CSV table of C-alpha atoms in Angstrom, one decimal:
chain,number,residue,atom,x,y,z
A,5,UNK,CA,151.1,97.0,71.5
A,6,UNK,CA,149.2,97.5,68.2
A,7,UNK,CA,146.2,98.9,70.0
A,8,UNK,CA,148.0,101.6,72.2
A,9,UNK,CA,149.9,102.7,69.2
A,10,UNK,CA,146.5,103.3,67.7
A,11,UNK,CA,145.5,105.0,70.7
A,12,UNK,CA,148.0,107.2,70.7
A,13,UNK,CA,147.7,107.8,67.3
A,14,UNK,CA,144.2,108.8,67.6
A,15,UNK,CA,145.4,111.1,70.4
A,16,UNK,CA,148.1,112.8,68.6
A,17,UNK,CA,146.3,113.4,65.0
A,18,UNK,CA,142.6,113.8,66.2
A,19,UNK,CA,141.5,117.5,66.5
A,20,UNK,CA,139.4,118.6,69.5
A,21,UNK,CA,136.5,117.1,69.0
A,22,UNK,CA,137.7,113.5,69.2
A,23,UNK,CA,140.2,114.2,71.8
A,24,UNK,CA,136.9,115.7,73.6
A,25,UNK,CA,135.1,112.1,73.2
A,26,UNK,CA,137.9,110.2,73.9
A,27,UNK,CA,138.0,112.4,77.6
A,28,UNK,CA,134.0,112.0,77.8
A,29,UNK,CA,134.4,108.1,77.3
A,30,UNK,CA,137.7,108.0,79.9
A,31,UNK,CA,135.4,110.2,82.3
A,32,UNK,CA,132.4,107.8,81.7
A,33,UNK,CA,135.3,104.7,82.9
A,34,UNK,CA,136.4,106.0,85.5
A,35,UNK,CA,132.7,107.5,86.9
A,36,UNK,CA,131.5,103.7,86.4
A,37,UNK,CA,134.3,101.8,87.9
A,38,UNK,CA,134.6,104.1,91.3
A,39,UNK,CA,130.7,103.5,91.9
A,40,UNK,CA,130.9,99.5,90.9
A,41,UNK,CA,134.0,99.4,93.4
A,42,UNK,CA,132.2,101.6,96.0
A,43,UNK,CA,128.5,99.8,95.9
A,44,UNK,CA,130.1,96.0,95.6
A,45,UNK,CA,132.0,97.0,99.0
A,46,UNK,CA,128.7,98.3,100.4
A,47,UNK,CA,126.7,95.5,99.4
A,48,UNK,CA,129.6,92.8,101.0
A,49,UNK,CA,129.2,95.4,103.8
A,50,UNK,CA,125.7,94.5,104.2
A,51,UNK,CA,125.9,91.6,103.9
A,52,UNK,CA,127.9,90.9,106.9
A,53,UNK,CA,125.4,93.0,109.0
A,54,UNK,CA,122.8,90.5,107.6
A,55,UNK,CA,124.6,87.7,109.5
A,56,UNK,CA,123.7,89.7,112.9
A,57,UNK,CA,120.4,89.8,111.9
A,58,UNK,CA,119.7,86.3,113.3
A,59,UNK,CA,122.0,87.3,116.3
A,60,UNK,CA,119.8,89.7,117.1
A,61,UNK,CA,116.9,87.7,118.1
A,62,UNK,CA,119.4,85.2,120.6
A,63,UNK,CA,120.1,88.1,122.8
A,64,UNK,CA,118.3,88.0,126.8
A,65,UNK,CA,116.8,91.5,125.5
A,66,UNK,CA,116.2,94.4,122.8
A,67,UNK,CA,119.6,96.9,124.1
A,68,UNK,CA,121.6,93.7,123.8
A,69,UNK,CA,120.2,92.9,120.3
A,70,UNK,CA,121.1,96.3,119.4
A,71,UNK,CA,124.6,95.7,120.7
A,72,UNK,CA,124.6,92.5,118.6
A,73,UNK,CA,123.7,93.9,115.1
A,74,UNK,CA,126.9,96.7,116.0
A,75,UNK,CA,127.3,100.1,116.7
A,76,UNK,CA,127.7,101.3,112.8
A,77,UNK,CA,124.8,103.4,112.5
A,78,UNK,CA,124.9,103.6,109.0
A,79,UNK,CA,123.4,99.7,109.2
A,80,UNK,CA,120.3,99.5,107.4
A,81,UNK,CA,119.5,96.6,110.3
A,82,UNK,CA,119.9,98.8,113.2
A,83,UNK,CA,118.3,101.5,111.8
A,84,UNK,CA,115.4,99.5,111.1
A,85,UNK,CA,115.5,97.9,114.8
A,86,UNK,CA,115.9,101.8,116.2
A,87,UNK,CA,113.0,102.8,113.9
A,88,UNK,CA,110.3,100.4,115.1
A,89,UNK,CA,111.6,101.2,118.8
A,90,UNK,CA,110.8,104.4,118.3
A,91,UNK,CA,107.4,104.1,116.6
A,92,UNK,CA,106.3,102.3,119.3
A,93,UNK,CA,107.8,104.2,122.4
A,94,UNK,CA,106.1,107.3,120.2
A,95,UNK,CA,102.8,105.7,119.8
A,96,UNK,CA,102.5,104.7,123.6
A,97,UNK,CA,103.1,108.3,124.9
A,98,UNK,CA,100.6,109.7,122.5
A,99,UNK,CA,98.0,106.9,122.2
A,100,UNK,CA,95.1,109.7,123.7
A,101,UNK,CA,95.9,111.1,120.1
A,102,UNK,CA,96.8,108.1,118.1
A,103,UNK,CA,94.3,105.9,119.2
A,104,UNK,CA,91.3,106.9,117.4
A,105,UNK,CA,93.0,107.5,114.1
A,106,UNK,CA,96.0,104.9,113.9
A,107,UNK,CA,96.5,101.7,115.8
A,108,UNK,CA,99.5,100.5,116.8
A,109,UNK,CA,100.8,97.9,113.8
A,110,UNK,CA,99.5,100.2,111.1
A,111,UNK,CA,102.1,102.6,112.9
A,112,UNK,CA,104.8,100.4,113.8
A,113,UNK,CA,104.2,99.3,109.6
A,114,UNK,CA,104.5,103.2,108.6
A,115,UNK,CA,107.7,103.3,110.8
A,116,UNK,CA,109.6,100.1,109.5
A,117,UNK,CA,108.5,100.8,105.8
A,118,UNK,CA,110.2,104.5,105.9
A,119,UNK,CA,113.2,103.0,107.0
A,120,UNK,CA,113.3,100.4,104.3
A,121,UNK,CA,112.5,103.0,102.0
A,122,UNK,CA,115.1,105.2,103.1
A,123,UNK,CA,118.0,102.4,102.9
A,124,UNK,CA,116.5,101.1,99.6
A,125,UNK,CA,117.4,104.6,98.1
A,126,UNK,CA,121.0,104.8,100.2
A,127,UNK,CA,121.3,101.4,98.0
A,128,UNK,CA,120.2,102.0,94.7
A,129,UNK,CA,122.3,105.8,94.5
A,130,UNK,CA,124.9,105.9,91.9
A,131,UNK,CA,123.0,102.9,89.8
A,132,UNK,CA,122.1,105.3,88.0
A,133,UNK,CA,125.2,106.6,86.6
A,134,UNK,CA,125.9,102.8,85.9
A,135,UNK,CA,122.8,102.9,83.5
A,136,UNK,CA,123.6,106.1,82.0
A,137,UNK,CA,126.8,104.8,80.8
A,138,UNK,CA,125.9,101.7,79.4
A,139,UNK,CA,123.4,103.5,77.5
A,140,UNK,CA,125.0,106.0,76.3
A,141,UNK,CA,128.7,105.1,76.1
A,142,UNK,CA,128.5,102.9,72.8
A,143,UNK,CA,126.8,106.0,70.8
A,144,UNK,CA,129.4,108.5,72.3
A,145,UNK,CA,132.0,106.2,70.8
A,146,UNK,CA,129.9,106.0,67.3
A,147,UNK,CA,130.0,109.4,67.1
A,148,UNK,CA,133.9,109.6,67.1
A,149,UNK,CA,134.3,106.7,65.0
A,150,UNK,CA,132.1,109.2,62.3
A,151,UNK,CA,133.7,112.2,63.3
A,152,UNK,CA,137.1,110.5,62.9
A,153,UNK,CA,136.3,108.9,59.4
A,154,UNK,CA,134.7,111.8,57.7
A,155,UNK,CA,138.1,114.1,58.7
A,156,UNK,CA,140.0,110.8,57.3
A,157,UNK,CA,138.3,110.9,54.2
A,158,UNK,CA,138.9,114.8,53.7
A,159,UNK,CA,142.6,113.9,54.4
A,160,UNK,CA,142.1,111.2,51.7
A,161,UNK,CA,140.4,113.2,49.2
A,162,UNK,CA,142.7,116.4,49.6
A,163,UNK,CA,145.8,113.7,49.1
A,164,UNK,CA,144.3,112.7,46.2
A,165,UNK,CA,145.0,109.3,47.0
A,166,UNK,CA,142.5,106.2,47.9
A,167,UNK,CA,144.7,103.1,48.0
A,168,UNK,CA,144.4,100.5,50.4
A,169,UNK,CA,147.1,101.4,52.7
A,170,UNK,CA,146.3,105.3,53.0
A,171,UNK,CA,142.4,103.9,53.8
A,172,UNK,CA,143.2,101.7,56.4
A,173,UNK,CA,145.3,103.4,58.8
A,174,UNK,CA,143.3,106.4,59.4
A,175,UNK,CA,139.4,104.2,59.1
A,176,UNK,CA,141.0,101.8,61.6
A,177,UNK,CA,142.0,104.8,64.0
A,178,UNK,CA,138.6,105.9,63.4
A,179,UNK,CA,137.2,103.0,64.4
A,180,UNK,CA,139.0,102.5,67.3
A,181,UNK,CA,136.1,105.2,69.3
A,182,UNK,CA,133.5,102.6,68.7
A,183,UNK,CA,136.1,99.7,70.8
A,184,UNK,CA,136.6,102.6,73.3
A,185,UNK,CA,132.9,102.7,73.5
A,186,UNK,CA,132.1,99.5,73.8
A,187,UNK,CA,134.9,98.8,76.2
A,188,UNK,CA,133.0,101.3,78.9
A,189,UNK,CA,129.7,100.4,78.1
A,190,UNK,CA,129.9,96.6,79.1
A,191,UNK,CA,131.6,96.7,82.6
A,192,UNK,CA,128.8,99.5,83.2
A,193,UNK,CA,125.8,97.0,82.2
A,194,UNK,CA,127.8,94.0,83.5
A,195,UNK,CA,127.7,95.8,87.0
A,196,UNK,CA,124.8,97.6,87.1
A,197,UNK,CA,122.9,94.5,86.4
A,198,UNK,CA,125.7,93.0,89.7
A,199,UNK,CA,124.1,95.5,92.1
A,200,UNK,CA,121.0,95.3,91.5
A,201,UNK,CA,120.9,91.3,92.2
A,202,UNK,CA,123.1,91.9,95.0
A,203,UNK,CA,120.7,95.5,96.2
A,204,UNK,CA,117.5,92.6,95.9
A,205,UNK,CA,119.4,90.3,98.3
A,206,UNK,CA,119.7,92.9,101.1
A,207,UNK,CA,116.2,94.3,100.7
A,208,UNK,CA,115.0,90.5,100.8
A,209,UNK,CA,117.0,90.3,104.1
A,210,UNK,CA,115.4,93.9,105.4
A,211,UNK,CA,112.1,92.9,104.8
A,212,UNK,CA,112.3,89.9,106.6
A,213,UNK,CA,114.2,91.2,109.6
A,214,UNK,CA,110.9,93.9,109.4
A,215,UNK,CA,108.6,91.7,109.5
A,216,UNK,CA,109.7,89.8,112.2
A,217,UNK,CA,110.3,93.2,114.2
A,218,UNK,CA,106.6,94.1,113.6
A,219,UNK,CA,105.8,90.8,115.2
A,220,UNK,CA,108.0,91.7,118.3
A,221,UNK,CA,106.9,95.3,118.5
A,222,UNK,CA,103.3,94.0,118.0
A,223,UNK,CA,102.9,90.2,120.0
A,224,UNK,CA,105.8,91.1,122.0
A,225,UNK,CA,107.6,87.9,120.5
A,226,UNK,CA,109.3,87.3,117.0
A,227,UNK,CA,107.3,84.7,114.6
A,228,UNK,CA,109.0,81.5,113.9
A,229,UNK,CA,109.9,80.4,110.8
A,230,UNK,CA,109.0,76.7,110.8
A,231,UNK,CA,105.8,75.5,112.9
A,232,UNK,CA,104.4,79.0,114.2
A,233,UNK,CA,105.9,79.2,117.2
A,234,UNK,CA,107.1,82.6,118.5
A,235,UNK,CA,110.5,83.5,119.9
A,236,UNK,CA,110.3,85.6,122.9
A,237,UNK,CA,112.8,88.2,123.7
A,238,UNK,CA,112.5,91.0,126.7
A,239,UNK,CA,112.0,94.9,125.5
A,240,UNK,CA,113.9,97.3,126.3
């Protein structure tokens, strides 16, 4: 109760400047919470589609893999699977071209890494507003905790007054910006640094599921994992 009364107070007698910082810092909340909510559903997202991943290679042949790793084609996974099927249907029709220059695993390796590349930066957008905030945030709060102290000690002055109880009402407003501060600078470093562990695990997953798709695209099978063997599967 203590705390929103000081809130309010710093509302009601702040001038424009500190009403201005306390809007930045609210902005700065709310910017970091909608893109903590948004990538943590994203990342839980794909990490569901990793699960069909391993689906993928248990289907009789490549359209039914496809069908198995879902029709969502904003899934890193089947983008990736759609990417090296292309590379390689596109290097076959113009190997009289190709073949001199580029061979087909060095393409099929161009093909899968653009992908990757391409859902590595759908991943990592709006991190950084995450860092920004974190960064930032607990100096935008300093600066209306000095903002608000310096107009509290011209009040004081003007008064005439210094005692204890006229000093520690309007300091302890005052100081209430750096708390504001603070309070929207640790969510944003606690879930920045969240993503990014959880952005890592899907591109660990990606890369895998690439590599083995070079080995399909290349050998015609997928590599196992344990004694070398390979896992055939039919082409499309």
């Amino acid at each position: 109760m203590e705390s929103q009364l000081g809130l309010v107070n710093v509302w009601t007698q702040g001038d424009w400047v500190t009403k201005t910082v306390a809007l930045v810092l609210l902005t700065m909340s709310l910017a970091s919470w909608m893109v903590i909510i948004i990538k943590a559903l994203d990342i839980l997202k794909y990490k569901k589609l990793a699960g069909r991943a391993e689906d993928f290679w248990h289907s009789e042949d490549f359209a039914a893999g496809l069908a198995r790793l879902g029709g969502d084609d904003s899934s890193p996974f089947r983008q990736l699977a759609l990417a090296g099927r292309e590379a390689t249907a596109h290097h076959r029709n113009t190997k009289v071209q190709l073949h001199d220059t580029l061979d087909a695993s060095d393409w099929i390796t161009r093909s899968l890494r653009n992908s990757i590349d391409d859902s590595t930066a759908r991943l990592q957008s709006g991190l950084a507003v995450l860092a920004s905030v974190g960064s930032t945030a607990p100096f935008v709060g300093l600066f209306g905790t000095v903002w608000g102290i310096y107009h509290a000690l011209l009040g004081i002055g003007a008064a005439g007054q210094a005692t204890i109880d006229k000093v520690a009402g309007p300091i302890g407003e005052a100081l209430i910006m750096t708390a504001l501060g603070l309070a929207v600078a640790i969510p944003a470093v606690l879930g920045y640094n969240a993503l990014v562990r959880g952005n890592k695990s899907i591109l660990t997953k990606l890369n895998r599921f690439a590599h083995d798709l070079h080995a399909y695209f290349v050998t015609g099978a997928r590599v196992g994992s344990g004694d070398g063997k390979v896992v055939p599967m039919k082409k499309a």
